[in-house]
Coordinates of C-alpha atoms in Angstrom, one line a residue:
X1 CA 69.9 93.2 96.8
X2 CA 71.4 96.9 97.9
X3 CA 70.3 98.2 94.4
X4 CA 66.7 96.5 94.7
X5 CA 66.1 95.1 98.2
X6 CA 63.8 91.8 98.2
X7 CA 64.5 89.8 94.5
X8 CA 62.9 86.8 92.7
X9 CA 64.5 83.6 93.7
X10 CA 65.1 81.4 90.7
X11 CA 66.3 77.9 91.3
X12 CA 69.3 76.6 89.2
X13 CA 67.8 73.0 90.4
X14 CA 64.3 74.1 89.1
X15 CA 64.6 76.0 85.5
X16 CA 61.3 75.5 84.9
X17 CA 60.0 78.1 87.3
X18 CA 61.2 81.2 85.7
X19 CA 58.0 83.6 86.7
X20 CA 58.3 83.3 90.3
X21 CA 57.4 86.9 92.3
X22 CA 59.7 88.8 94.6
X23 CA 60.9 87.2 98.1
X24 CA 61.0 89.8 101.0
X25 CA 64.0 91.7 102.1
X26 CA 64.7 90.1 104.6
X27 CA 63.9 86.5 102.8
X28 CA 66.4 87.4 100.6
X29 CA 69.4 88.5 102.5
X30 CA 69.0 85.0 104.5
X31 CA 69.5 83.1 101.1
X32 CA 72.7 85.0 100.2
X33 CA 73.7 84.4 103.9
X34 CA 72.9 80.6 103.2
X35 CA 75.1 81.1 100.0
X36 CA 77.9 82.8 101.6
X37 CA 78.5 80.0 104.7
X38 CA 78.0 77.2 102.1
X39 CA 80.7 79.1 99.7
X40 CA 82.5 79.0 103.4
X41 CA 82.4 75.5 104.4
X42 CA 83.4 74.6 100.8
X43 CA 86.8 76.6 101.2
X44 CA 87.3 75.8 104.8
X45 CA 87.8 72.1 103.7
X46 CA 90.2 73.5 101.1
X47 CA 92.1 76.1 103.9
X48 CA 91.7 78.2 100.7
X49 CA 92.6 81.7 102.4
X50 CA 94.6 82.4 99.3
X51 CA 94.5 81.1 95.9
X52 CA 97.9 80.3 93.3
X53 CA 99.0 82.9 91.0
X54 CA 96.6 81.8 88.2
X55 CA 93.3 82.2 89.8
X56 CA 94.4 85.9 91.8
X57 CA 91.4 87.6 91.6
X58 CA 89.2 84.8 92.5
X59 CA 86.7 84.9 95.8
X60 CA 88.6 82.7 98.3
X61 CA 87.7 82.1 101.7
X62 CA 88.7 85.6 103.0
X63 CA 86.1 87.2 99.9
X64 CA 83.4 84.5 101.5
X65 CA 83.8 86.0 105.2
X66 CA 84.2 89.3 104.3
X67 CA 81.3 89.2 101.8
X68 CA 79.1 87.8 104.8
X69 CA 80.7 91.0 106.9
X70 CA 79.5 92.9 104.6
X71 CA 75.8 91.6 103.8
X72 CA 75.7 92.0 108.0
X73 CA 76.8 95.3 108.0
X74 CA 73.5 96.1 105.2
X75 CA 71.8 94.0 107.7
X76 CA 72.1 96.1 110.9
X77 CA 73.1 92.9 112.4
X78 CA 76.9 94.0 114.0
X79 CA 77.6 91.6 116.3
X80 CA 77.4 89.3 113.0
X81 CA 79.5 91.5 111.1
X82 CA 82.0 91.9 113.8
X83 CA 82.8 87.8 114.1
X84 CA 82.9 87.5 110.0
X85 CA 85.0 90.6 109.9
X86 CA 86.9 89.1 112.8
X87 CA 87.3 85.2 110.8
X88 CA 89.4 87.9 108.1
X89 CA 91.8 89.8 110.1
X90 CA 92.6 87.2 112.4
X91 CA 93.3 84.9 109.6
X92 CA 96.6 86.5 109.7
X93 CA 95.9 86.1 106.0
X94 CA 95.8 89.5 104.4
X95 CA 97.1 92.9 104.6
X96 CA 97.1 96.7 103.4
X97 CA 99.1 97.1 100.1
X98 CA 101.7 99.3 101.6
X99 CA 104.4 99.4 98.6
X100 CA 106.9 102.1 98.6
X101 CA 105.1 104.0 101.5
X102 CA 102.4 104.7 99.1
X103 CA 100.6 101.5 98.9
X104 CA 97.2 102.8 97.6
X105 CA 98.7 103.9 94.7
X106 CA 100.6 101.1 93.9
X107 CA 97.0 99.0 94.8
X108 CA 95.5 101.2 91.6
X109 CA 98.2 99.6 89.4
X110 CA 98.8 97.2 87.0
X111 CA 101.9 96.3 89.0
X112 CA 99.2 96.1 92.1
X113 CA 95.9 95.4 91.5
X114 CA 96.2 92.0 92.9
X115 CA 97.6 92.3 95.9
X116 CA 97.0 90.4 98.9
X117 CA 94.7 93.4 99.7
X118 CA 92.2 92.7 97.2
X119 CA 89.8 89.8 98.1
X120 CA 87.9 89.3 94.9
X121 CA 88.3 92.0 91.8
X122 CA 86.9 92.0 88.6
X123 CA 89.7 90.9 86.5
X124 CA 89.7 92.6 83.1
X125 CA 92.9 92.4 80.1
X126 CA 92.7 95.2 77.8
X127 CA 91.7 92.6 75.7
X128 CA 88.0 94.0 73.4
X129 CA 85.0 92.2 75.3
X130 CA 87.4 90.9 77.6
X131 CA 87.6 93.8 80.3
X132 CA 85.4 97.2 81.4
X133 CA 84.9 100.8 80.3
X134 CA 85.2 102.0 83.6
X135 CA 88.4 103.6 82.6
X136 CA 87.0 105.7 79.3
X137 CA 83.6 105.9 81.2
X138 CA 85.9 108.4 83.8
X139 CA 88.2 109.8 81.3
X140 CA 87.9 113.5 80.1
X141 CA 87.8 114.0 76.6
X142 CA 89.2 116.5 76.0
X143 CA 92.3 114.8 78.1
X144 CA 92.0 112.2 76.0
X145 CA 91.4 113.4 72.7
X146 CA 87.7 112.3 72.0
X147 CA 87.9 109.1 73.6
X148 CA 87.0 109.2 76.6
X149 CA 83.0 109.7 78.2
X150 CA 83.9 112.4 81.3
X151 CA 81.0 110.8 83.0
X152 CA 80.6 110.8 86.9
X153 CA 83.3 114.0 87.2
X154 CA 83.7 113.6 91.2
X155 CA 82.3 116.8 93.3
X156 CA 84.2 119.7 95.3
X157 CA 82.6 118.3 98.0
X158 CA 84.6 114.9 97.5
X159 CA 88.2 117.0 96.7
X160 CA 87.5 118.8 100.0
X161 CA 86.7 115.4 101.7
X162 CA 90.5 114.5 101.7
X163 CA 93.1 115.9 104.3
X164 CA 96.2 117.6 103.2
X165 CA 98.7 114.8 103.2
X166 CA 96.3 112.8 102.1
X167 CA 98.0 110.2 99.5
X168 CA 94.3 108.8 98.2
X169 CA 93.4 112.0 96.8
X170 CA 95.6 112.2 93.8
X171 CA 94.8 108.5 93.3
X172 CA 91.3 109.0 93.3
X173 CA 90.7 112.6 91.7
X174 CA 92.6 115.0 90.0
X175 CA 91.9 118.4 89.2
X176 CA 93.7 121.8 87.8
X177 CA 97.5 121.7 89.2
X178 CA 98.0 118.1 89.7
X179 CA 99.8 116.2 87.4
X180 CA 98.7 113.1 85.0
X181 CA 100.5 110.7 83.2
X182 CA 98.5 109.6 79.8
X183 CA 100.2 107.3 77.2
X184 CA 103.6 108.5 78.4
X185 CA 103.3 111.9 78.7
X186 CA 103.1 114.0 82.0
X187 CA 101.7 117.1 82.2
X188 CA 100.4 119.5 84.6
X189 CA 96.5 119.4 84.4
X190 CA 95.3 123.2 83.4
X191 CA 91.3 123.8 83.7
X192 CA 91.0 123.6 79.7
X193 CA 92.4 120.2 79.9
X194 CA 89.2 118.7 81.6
X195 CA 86.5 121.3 80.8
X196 CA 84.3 118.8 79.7
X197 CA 84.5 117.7 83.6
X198 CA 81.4 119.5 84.9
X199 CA 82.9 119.8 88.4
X200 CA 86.4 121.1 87.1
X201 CA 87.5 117.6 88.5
X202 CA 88.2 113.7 87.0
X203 CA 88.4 110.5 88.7
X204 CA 91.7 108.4 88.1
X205 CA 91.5 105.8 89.9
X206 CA 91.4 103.4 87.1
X207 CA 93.6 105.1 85.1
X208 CA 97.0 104.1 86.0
X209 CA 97.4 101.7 83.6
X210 CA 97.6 104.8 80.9
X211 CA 100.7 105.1 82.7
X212 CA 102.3 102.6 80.8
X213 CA 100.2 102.4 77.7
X214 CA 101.9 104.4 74.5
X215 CA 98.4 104.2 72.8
X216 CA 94.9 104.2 73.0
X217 CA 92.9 101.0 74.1
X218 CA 89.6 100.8 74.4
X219 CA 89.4 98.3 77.1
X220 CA 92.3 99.4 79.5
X221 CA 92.5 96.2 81.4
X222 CA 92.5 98.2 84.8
X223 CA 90.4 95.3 87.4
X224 CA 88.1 96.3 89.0
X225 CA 88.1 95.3 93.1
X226 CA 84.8 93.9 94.1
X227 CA 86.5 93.7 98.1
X228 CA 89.5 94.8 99.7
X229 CA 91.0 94.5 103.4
X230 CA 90.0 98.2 103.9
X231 CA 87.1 97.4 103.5
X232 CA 86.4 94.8 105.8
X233 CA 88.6 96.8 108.4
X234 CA 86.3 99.5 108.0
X235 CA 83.5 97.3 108.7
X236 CA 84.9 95.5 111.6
X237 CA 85.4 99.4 112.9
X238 CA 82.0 100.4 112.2
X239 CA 80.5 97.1 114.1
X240 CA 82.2 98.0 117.1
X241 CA 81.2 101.7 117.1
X242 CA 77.5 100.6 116.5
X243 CA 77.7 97.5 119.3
X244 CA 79.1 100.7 121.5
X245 CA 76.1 103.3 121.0
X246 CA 77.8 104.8 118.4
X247 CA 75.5 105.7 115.3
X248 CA 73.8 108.5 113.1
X249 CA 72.0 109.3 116.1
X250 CA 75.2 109.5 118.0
X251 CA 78.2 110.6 116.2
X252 CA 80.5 111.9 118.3
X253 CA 80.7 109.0 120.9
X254 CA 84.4 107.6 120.8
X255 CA 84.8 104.1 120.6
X256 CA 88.6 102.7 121.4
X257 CA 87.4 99.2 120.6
X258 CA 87.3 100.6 117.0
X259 CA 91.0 102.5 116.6
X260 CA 93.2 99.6 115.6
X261 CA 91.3 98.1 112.7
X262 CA 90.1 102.5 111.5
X263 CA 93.9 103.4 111.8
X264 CA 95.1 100.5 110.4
X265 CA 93.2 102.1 107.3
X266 CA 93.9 105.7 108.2
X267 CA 97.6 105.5 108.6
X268 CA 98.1 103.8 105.3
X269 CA 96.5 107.0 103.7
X270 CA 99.1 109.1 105.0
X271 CA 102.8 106.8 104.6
X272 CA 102.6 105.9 107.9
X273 CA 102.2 109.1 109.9
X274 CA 101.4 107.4 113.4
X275 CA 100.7 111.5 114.2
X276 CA 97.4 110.9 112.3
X277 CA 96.0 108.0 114.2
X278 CA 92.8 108.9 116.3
X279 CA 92.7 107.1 119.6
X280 CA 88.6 106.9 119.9
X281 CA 86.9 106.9 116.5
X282 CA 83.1 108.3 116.0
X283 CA 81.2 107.6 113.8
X284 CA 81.6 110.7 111.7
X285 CA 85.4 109.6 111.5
X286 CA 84.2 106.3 109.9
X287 CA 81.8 108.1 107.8
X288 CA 84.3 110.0 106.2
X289 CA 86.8 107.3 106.3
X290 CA 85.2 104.8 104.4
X291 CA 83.7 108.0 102.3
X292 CA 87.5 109.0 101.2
X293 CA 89.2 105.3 101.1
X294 CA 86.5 103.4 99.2
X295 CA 85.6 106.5 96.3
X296 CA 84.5 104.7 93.1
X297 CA 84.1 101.6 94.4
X298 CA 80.3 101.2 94.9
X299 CA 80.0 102.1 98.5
X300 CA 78.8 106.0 98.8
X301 CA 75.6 106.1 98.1
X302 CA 74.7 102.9 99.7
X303 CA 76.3 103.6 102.8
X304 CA 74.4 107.0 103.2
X305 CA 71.2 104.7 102.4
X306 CA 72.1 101.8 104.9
X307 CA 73.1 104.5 107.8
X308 CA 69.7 106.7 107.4
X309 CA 71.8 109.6 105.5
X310 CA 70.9 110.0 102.8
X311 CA 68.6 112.6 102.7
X312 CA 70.4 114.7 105.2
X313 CA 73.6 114.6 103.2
X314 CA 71.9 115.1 99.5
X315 CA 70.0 118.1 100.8
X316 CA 72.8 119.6 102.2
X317 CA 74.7 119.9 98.9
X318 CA 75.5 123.3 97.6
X319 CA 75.7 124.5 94.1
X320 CA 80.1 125.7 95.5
X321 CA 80.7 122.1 96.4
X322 CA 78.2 120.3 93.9
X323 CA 76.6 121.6 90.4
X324 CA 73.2 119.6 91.2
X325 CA 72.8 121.4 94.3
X326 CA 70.9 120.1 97.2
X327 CA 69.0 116.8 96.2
X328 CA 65.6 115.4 97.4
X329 CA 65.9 111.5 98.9
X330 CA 62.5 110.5 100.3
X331 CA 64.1 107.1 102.5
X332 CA 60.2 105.6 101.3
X333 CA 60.4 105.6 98.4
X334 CA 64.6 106.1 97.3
X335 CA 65.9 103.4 99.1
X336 CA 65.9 101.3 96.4
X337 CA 65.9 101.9 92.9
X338 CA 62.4 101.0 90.7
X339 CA 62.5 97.7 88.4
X340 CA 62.5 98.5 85.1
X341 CA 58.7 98.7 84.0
X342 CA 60.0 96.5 81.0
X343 CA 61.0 93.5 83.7
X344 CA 57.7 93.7 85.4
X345 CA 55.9 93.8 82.0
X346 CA 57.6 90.8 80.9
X347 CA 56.5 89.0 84.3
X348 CA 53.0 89.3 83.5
X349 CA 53.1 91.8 86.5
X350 CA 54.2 89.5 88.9
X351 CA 56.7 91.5 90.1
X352 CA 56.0 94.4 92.0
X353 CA 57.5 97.1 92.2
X354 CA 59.0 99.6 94.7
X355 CA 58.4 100.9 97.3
X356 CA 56.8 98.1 99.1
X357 CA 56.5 97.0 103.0
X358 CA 58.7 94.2 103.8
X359 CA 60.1 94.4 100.1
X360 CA 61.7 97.5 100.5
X361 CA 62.8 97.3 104.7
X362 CA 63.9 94.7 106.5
X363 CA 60.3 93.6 108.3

């Protein structure tokens, strides 16, 4: 639904209607809000807050609220978002992977990745056709000796994103001077080591598990988190700068209501340095918040999109932080991305594409 906006609805009780066309936006958010307090109600009679050590990974009932958080927070609706984020935290449930003072990297681990913290992940084994290629998709390869695809090499403009002190930036992006650890050998990172990188930069944020590997593997078996904590602290934040005034049209305005759930997050990213806590977040701290805590994980772009950023933000690129450059958004018709002419074709043109009133926005 963020990719597309308003989708078919097909009917597991009804197989036989397979053409159907496109439900609005806003028809379709309601259905997976449907969905998600069904999925609720089902666990709630189950007190299944957490699941037993074979099904880690799972959705359990904190995934279910802080999915519905999250559809709110795409919504516009905070007050909504809030009260699910709320059902989460005050579960007393769930916390921030904070293992050796350094949690985040030990989150990104095989030793981590399904922590308390992490509400639903996509579990992979390094197991052919039983995991991703998110790992080789990041991987340089010249690092890597041919094997990996150095796509999606992250920007200056994300290295630059990070505070010194920082501990998420070497978890999340590496570049000349750091050091890496692959198949059991550590070395200091020198430009010709990533030059296929075209930003002189590579995410590792599923690449800890080469830690511990001794060779290569096509399928590293790193999961993949689908929703963490953070992330519904970071929302419960947002909701209350937004329900204060706070906004892309007002940036600046601190909101108290928001520190403990933002520096809850915050602190975490630097060991516990309580000297780094900011009493009133704006809403430029939580932009750049969730912006530096939630890199690779699907959030970016659609954040920009769901605020009214985007177009501001991709035009403002430079060719010193960003090789594109600036980029042109247009919010009517960029919002969403185009179905494939090949799915509409094999509709019999009964879907329509993008953009399209009421398909496209929330009307």
């Amino acid at each position: 639904a963020k990719r597309y906006g308003g989708l078919p609805f097909n009917d597991y009780n009804h197989p036989e209607e397979i053409n159907k066309p496109r439900e609005t936006k806003t028809e379709t958010y309601t259905r997976i809000e449907a969905y998600l307090k069904t999925a609720i109600a089902h666990y709630e009679k189950q007190d299944a807050w957490t699941l037993e050590n074979a099904d880690l990974g799972r959705p359990n009932l904190g995934a279910a609220y802080g999915l519905l958080a999250k559809v709110y927070a795409h919504w516009g609706k905070y007050a909504e978002a809030k009260a699910a984020a709320e059902k989460v935290i005050n579960s007393g449930k769930y916390s921030l992977d904070v293992t050796n003072n350094n949690g985040y990297a030990h989150l990104f681990s095989p030793s981590g990745e399904k922590h308390q913290e992490v509400l639903f992940n996509l579990v992979n084994k390094p197991i052919r056709n039983q995991g991703t290629v998110t790992s080789v998709i990041l991987l340089s390869a010249t690092l890597s000796g041919g094997t990996g695809w150095y796509y999606f090499a992250p920007t200056k403009s994300l290295f630059d994103a990070f505070e010194p002190g920082d501990l998420r930036r070497k978890v999340t992006l590496v570049g000349p001077g750091d050091e890496v650890n692959f198949l059991g050998k550590k070395q200091i990172l020198a430009a010709t080591d990533i030059k296929d990188m075209t930003t002189g930069y590579m995410g590792t944020k599923y690449l800890a598990v080469y830690n511990e590997l001794t060779g290569w593997n096509w399928e590293s078996g790193a999961d993949v988190p689908l929703l963490r904590y953070a992330d519904v602290l970071l929302i419960h934040a947002e909701a209350e700068i937004l329900l204060a005034g706070g906004g892309a049209s007002n940036r600046t305005l601190g909101v108290p209501a928001a520190a403990q759930s933002f520096n809850e997050v915050r602190l975490r990213a630097f060991g516990g340095d309580g000297s780094k806590a900011i009493a009133a977040p704006t809403f430029d701290d939580l932009v750049k918040e969730r912006r530096c805590e939630l890199a690779y994980e699907d959030e970016r772009h659609y954040d920009l999109v769901r605020w009214g950023l985007a177009k501001e933000v991709y035009a403002a690129a430079t060719t010193a932080n960003d090789p594109r450059g600036p980029r042109t958004f247009d919010p009517a018709k960029d919002t969403h991305f185009p179905i494939p002419q090949r799915e509409i074709e094999n509709t019999d043109y009964v879907l329509v594409n993008n953009p399209l009133d009421g398909y496209s926005n929330f009307k």
